[in-house]
Coordinates of C-alpha atoms and ligand atoms in Angstrom, one line a residue:
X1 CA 17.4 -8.1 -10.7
X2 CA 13.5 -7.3 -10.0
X3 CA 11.1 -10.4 -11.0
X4 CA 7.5 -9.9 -11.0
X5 CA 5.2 -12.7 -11.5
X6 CA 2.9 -11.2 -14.5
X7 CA -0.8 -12.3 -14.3
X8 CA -0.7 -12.2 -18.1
X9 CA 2.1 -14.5 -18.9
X10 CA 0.8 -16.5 -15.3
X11 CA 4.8 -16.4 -14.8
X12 CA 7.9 -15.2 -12.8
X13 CA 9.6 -11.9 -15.3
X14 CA 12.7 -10.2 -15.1
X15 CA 11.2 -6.5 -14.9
X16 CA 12.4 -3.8 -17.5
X17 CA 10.7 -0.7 -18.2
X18 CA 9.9 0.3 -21.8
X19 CA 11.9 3.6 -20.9
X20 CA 14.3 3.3 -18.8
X21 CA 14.7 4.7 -15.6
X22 CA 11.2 5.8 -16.3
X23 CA 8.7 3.8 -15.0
X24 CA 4.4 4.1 -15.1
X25 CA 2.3 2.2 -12.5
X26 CA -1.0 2.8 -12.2
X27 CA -3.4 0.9 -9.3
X28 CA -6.9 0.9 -9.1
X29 CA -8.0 3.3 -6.2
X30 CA -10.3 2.9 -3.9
X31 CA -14.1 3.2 -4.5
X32 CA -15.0 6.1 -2.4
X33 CA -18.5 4.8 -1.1
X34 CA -17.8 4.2 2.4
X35 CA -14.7 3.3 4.6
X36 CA -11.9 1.3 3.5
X37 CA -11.4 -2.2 5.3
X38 CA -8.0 -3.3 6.0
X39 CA -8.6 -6.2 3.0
X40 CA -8.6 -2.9 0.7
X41 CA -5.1 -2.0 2.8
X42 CA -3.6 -5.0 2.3
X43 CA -3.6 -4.0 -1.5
X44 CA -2.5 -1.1 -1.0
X45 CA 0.3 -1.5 1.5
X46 CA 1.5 -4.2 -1.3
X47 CA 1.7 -1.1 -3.3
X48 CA 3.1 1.1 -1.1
X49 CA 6.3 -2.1 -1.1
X50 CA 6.3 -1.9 -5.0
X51 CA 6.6 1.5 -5.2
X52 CA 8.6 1.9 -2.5
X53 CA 11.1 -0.9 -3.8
X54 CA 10.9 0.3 -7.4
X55 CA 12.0 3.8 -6.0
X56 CA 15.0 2.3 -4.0
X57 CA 16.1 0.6 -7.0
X58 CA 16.7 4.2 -8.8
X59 CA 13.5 3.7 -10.9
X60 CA 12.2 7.3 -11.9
X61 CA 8.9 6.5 -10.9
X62 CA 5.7 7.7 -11.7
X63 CA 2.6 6.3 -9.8
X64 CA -0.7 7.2 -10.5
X65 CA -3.9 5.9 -8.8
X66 CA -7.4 7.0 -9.5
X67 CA -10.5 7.8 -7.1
X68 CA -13.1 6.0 -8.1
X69 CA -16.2 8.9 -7.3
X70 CA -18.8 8.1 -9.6
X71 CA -19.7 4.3 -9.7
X72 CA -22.8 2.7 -9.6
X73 CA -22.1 2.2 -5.6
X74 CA -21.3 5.8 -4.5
X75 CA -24.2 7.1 -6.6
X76 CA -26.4 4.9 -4.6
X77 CA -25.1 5.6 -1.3
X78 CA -25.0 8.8 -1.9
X79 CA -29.1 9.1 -2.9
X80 CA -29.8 6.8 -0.2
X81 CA -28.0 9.1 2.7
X82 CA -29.7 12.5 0.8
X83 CA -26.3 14.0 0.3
X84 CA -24.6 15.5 -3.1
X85 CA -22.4 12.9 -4.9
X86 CA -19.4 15.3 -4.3
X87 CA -19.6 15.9 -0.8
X88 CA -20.7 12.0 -0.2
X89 CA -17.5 11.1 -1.8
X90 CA -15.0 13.8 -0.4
X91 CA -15.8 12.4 3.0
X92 CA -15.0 9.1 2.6
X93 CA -11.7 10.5 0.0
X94 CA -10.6 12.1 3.1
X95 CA -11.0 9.3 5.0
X96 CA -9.3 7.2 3.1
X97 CA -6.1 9.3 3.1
X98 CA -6.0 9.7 7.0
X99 CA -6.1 5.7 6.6
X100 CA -3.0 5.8 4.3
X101 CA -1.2 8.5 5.8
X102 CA -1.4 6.8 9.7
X103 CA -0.2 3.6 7.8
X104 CA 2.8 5.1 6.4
X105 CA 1.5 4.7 2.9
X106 CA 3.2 7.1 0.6
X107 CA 1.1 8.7 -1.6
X108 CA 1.0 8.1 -5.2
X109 CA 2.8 11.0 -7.4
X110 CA -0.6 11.3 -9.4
X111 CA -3.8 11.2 -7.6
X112 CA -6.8 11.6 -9.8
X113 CA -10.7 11.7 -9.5
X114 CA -13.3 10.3 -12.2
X115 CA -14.8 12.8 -12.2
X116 CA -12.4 15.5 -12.9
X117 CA -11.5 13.2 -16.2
X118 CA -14.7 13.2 -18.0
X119 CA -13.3 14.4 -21.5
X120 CA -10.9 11.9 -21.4
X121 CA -13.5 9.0 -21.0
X122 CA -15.9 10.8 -24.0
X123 CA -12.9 10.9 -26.3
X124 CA -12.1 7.1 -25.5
X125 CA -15.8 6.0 -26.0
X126 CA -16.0 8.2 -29.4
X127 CA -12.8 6.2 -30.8
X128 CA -13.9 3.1 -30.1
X129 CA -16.9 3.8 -31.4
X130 CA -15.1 4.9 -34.7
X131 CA -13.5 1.6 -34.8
X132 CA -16.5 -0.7 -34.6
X133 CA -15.4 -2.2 -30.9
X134 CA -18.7 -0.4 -29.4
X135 CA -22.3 0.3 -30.1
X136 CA -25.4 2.7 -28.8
X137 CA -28.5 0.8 -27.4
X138 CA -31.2 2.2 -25.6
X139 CA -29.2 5.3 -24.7
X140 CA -26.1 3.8 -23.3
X141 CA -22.5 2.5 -24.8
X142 CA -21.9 -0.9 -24.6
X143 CA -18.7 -2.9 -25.6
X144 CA -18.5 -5.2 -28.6
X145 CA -16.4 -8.6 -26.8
X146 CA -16.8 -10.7 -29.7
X147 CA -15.1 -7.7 -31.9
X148 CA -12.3 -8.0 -29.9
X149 CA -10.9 -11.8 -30.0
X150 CA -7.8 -11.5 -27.5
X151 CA -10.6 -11.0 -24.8
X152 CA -10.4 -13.3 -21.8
X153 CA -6.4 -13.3 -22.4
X154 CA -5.5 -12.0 -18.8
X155 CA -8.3 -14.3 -16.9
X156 CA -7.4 -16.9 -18.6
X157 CA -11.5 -17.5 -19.5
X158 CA -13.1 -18.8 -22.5
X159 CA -15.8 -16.5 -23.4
X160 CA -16.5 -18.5 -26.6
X161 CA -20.2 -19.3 -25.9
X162 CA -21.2 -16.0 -24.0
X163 CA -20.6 -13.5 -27.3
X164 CA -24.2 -13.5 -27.9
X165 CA -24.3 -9.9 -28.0
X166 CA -25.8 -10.1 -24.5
X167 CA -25.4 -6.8 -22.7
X168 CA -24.5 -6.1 -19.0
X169 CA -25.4 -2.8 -17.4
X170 CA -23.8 -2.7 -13.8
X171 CA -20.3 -2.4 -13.2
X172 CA -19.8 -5.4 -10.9
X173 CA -20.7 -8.8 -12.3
X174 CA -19.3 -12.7 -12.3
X175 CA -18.1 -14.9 -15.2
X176 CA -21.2 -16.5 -15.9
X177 CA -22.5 -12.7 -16.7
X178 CA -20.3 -11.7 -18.9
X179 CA -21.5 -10.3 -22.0
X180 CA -20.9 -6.9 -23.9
X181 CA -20.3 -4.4 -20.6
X182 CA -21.5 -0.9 -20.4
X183 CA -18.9 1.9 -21.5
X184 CA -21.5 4.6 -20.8
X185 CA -24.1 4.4 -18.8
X186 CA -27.5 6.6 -20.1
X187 CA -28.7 9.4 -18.2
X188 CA -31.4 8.2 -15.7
X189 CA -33.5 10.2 -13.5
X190 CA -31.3 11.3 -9.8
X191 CA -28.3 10.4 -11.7
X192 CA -25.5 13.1 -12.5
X193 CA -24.9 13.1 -16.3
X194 CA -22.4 14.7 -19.0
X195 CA -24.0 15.8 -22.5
X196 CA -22.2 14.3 -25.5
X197 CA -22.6 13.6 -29.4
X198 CA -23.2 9.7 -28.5
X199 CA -26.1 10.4 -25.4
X200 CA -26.2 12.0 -22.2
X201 CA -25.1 10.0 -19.4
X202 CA -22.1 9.0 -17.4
X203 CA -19.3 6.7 -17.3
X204 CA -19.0 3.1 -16.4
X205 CA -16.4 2.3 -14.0
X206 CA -14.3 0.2 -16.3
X207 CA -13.9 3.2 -18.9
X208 CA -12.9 5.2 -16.0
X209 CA -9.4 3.5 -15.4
X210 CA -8.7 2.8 -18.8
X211 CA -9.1 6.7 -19.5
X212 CA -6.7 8.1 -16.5
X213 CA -4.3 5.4 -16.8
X214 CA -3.6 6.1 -20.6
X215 CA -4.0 10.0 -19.8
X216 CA -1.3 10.2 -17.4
X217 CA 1.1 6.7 -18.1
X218 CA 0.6 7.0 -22.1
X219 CA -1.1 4.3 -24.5
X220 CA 1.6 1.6 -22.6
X221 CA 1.8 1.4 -18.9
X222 CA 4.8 -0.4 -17.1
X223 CA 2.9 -1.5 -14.3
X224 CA -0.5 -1.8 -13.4
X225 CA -1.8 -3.6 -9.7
X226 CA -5.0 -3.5 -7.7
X227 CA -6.7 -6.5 -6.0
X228 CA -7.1 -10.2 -7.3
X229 CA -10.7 -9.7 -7.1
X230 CA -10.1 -6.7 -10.7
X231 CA -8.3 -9.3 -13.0
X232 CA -11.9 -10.1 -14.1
X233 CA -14.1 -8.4 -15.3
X234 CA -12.2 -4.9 -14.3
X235 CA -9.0 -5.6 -15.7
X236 CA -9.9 -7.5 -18.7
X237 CA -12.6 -4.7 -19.5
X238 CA -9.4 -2.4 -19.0
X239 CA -7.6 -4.2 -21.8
X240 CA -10.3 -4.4 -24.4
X241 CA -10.9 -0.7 -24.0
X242 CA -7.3 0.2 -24.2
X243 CA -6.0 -1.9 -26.7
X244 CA -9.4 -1.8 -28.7
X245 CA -8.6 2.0 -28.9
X246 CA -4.7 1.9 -29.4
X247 CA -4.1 -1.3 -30.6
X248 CA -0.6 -1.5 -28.8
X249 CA 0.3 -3.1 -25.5
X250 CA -1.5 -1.7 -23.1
X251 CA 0.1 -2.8 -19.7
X252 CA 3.3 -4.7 -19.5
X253 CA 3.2 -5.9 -15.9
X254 CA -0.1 -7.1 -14.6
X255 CA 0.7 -7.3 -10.3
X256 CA -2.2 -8.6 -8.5
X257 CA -2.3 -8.9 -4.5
X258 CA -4.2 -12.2 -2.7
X259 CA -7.1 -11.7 -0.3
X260 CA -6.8 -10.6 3.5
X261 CA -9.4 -13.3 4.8
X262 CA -11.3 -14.1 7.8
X263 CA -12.4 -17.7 9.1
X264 CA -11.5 -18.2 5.0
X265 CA -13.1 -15.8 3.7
X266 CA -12.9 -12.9 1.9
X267 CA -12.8 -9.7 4.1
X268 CA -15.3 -7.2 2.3
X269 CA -18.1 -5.1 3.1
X270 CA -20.5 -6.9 1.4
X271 CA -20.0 -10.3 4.1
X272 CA -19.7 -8.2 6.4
X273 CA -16.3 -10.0 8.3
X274 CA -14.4 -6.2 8.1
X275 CA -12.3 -4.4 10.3
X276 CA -11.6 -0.5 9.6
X277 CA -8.4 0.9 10.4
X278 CA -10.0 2.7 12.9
X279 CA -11.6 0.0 14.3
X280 CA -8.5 -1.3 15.1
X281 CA -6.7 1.6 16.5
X282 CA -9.9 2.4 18.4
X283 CA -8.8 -0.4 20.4
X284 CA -5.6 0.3 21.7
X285 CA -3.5 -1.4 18.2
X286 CA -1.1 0.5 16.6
X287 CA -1.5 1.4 13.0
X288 CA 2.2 0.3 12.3
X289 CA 2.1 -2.9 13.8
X290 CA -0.9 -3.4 11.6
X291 CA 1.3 -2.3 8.6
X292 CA 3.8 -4.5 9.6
X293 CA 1.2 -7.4 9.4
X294 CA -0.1 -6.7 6.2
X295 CA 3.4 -7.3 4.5
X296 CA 4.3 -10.3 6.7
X297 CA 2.6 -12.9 4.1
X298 CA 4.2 -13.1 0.0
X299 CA 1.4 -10.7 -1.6
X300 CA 0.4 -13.6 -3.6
X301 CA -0.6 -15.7 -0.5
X302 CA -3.6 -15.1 1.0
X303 CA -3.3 -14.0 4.8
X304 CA -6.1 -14.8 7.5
X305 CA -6.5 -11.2 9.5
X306 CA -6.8 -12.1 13.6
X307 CA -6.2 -9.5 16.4
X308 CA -3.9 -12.4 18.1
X309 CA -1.8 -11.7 14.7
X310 CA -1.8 -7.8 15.3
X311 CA -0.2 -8.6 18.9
X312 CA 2.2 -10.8 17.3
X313 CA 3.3 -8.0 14.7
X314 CA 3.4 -5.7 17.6
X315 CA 6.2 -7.8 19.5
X316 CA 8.1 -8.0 16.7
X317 CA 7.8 -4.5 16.1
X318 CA 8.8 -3.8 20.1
X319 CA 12.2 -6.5 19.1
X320 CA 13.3 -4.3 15.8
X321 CA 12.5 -0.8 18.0
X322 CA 14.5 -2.5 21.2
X323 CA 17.2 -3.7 18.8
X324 CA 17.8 -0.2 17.3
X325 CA 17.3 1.4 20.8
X326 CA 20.1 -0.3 22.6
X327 CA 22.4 -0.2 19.7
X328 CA 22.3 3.7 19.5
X329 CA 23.0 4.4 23.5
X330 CA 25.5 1.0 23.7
X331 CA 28.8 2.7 24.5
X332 CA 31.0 0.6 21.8
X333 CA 34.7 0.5 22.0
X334 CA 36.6 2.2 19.1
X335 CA 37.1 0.7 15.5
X336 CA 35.4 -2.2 13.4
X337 CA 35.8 -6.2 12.9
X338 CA 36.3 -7.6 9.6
X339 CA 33.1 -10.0 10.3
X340 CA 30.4 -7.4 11.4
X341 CA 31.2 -5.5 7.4
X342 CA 31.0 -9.3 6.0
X343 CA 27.6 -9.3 8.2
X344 CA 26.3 -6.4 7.1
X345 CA 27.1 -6.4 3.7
X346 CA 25.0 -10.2 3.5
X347 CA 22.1 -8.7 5.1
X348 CA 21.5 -6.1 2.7
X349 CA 22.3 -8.6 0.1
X350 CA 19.6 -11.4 1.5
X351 CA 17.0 -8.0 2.1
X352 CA 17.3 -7.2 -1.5
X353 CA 16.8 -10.8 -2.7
X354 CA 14.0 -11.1 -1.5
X355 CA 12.8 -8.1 -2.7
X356 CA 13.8 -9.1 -5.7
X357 CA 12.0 -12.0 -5.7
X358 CA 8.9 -11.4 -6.6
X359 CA 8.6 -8.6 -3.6
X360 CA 8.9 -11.7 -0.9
X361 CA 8.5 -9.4 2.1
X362 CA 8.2 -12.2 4.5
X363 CA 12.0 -13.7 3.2
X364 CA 13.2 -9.9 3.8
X365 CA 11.6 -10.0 7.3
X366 CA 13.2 -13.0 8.2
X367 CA 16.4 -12.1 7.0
X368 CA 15.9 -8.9 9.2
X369 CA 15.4 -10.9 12.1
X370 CA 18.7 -13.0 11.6
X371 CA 20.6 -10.2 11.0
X372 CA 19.0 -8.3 14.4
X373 CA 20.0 -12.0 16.4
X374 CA 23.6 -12.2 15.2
X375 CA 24.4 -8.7 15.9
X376 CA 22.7 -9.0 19.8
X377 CA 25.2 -12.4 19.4
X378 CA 28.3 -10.1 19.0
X379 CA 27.1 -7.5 21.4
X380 CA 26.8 -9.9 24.4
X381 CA 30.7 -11.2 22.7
X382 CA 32.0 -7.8 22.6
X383 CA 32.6 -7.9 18.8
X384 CA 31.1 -4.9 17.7
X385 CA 32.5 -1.6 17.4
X386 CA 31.9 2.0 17.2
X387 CA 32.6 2.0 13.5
X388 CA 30.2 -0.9 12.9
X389 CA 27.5 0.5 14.4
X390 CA 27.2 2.7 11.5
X391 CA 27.3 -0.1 9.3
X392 CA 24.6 -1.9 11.3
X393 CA 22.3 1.7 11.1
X394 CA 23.4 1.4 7.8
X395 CA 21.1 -1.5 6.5
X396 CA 18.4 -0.9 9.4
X397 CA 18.0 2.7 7.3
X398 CA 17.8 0.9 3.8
X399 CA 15.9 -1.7 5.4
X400 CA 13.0 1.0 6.4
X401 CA 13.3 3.0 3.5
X402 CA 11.1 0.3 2.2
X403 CA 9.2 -1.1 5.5
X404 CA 9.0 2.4 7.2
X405 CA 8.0 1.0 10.7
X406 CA 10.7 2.6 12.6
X407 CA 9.5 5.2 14.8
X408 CA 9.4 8.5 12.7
X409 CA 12.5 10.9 13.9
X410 CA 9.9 13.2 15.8
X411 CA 8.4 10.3 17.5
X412 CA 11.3 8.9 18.8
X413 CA 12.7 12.4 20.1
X414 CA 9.0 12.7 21.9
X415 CA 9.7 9.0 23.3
X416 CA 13.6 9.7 23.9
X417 CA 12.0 13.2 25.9
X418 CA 9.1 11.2 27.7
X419 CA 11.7 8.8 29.0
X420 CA 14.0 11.9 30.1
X421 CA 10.9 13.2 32.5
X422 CA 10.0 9.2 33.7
X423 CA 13.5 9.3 35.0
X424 CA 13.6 13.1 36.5
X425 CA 10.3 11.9 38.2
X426 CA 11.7 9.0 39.6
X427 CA 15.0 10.7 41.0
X428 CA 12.6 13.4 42.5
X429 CA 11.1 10.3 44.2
X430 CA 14.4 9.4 45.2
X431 CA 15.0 12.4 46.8
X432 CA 11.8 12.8 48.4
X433 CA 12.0 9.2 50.2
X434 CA 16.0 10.1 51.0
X435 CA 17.7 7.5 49.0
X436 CA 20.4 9.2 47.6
X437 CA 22.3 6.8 46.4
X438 CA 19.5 6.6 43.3
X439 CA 19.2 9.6 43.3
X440 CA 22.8 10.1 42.2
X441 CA 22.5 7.0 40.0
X442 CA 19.8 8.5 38.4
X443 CA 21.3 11.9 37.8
X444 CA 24.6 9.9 36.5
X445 CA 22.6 8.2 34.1
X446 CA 21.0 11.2 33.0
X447 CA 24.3 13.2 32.6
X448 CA 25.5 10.3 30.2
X449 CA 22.5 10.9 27.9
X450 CA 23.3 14.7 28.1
X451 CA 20.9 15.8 30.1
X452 CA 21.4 18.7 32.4
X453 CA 19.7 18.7 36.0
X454 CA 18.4 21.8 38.0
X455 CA 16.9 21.7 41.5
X456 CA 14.6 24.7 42.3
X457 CA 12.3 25.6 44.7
X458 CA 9.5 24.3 42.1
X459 CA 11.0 21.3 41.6
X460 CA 13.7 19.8 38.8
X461 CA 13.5 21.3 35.6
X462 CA 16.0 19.6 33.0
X463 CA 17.4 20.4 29.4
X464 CA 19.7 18.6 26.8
X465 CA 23.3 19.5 26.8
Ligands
LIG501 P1 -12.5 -1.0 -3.9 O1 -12.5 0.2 -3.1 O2 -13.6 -2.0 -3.5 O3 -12.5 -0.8 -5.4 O4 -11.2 -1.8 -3.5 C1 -9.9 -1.2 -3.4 C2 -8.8 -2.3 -3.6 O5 -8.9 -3.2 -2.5 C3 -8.9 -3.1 -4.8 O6 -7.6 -3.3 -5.4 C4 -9.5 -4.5 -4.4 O7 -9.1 -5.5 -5.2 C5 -8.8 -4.6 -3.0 N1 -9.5 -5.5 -2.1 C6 -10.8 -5.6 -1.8 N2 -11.0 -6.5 -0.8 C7 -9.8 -7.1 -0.5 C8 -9.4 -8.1 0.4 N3 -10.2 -8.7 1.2 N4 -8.0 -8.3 0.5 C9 -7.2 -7.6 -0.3 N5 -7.5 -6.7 -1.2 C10 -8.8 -6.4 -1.3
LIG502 ZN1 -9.4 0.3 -12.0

């Protein structure tokens, strides 16, 4: 059975839906100001695990994650580099889904854009309005903390002395600022703005998530994730707003993912210590290895980013490809052993323990490792058969249904062909220099993988049988 540890509850929970197979997860998205850093991938490959994990279990899943394209920090960036909001922010929304897609993130079901949702954030301000939870000044929205007395449950912080009726206008802020935080932000001068009965303006970020969560996953959510750096203010703004407006439970599941770091730090823009993706693959590392990485640490650990760890990701990578490699052209003698099913069958089971725990990606990895050790084991013994090699393919397949760092069928056929002409080459070499007798080797070990061999005038052209 799936446990999550729940921010709210601070502990380990057996997870159940409200509705069965049905399940809503919503994740903050990224802010669309600039690249993402692999810190913000970290997050999101954790999600990509849950999701893909919840979907392997026979969840019916619905994910939704927002783009956050109206914020404080794109509307700046966006002024300072002379450039429409919209177009500022399609660039980097582009960019950001290159990012996913070359690190085998699948996307969400629901993908949707702030600013594509602005009646849905008017509505939400207006009811909590209604209900006394927020209040106009000088033009802008702002809500009322100390009218709602649960706030600070998720954090775990006493606001006691700060509900001063204090205000806060940006969308970022620390503990020690918090005070009644900004809904809707009046219209300013450069600014884009929406009319409405309560002043012209636009949104805060916080409304933002609370609005296309509800719109697409209903008043209660299942699941909602983003970064440990969200549970506060983000998240606890989330709740107020929500629950303000509903008054029922507005997430079940609270997931929150630990900091990639550097020299102990927090990687972020703002320090400075980043690395894009492309950064990375600009020199020579490969975006799967990279993947692979990210979901080597418990999500709840922090994990210090090095290239040296990169490398070290990318060997165990080239041991998992190697493994699968040999095992499909291994000529096996016919029929199975009783111990390879037994095997098998505790792989899958140790793999989906520690899944199951609390998403322990690292336990599963080790478990794939043992498993990939005992099988070479029986190889070298001759204790494997042709029927068991289906077994073994068996779990490496449910295994990367949730890692996904196999090579992609197209990619291995351009590998399996690329090898095919290193080989031709070589016997062409062969022949050139006279040796024969690797020549013929060659061509024999060519015919075994099915390949067909043709000498002509222009050289040796070869096809698959
Ligand atoms: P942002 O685009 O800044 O809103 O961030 C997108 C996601 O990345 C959020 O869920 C953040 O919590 C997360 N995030 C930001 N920095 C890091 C980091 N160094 N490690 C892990 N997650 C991060
Ligand atoms: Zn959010």
């Amino acid at each position: 059975m799936l446990r999550f540890h729940n921010t709210l509850s601070g502990r380990l929970e057996p997870f159940t839906p409200l509705h069965p197979p049905r399940v809503n997860m919503y994740s903050c998205g990224p802010t669309v100001h600039d690249y993402a850093h692999i810190g913000n991938f970290r997050t999101f490959v954790f999600m990509d695990i849950l999701q893909r994990t919840l979907r392997a279990r026979g969840y019916d899943l619905q994910y939704i994650m927002n783009i956050t394209d109206i914020d404080d920090k794109t509307i700046a960036k966006s002024a300072a580099a002379g450039v429409s909001l919209a177009d500022y922010t399609e660039k980097y929304t582009a960019a950001f889904f290159e990012d996913f897609d070359t690190l085998r993130i699948q996307r969400p079901d629901v993908i949707c854009k702030a600013t594509e949702h602005i009646p849905e954030m008017t509505r939400l301000v207006q009811i909590l309005l209604d209900r006394g939870l927020a209040y106009v000044s000088d033009g802008s929205v702002y809500f009322k903390i100390a009218a709602f007395p649960e706030y600070g449950k998720l954090s775990k912080k006493d606001f006691d002395g700060l509900r001063s009726g204090a205000r806060v206008d940006v969308d970022e802020y620390d503990k020690e600022n918090a005070r009644d935080f900004v809904l809707w932000k009046g219209k300013k001068e450069g600014e884009p703005h929406w009319e409405t009965t309560f002043g012209d303006g636009r949104p805060g970020w916080h409304l933002e998530c609370s609005a296309m969560s509800m719109a697409y996953g209903g008043q209660t959510l299942d699941i909602h994730c983003g970064g440990a750096d969200l549970v506060f203010p983000h998240h606890e703004n989330e709740i107020a707003q929500s629950e303000g407006a509903t008054g029922e439970t507005f997430v079940r599941f609270w997931l929150h993912s630990e900091y990639l770091i550097v020299n102990g730090e927090k990687m972020s823009k703002s320090t400075g210590n980043f690395y894009t993706l492309r950064d990375l693959t600009d020199k020579g590392h490969n975006p799967v290895a990279i993947r692979y990485l990210l979901m080597s640490t418990h999500y709840r650990k922090q994990l210090n980013f090095t290239e040296e760890g990169v490398r070290q990701a990318q060997a165990a990578l080239d041991r998992i490809h190697e493994f699968v490699d040999n095992l499909g052209r291994r000529k096996l003698p016919a029929g199975d052993h009783r111990d390879m099913t037994d095997l098998c069958d505790a792989a899958a089971r140790r793999f989906d323990e520690a899944l199951d725990d609390d998403l322990n990606t690292a336990a599963a990895q080790a478990a794939l490792f043992d498993f990939i050790r005992d099988v070479n084991r029986r190889l070298d013994a001759g204790e494997v058969g042709e029927t068991d090699r289906a077994r073994v393919m068996a779990f490496i397949g449910k295994m990367d249904a949730v890692f996904d760092i196999l090579p992609a069928a197209d990619d291995a056929a351009a590998e399996a062909d690329a090898d095919i002409a290193a080989l031709v080459k070589q016997r062409e070499e062969a022949r050139r220099t006279k040796n024969w007798a690797e020549a013929d080797r060659i061509r024999d070990e060519l015919a075994a993988r099915g390949v067909i061999l043709k000498d002509t005038p222009e050289g040796t052209v070869w096809k698959k049988n």
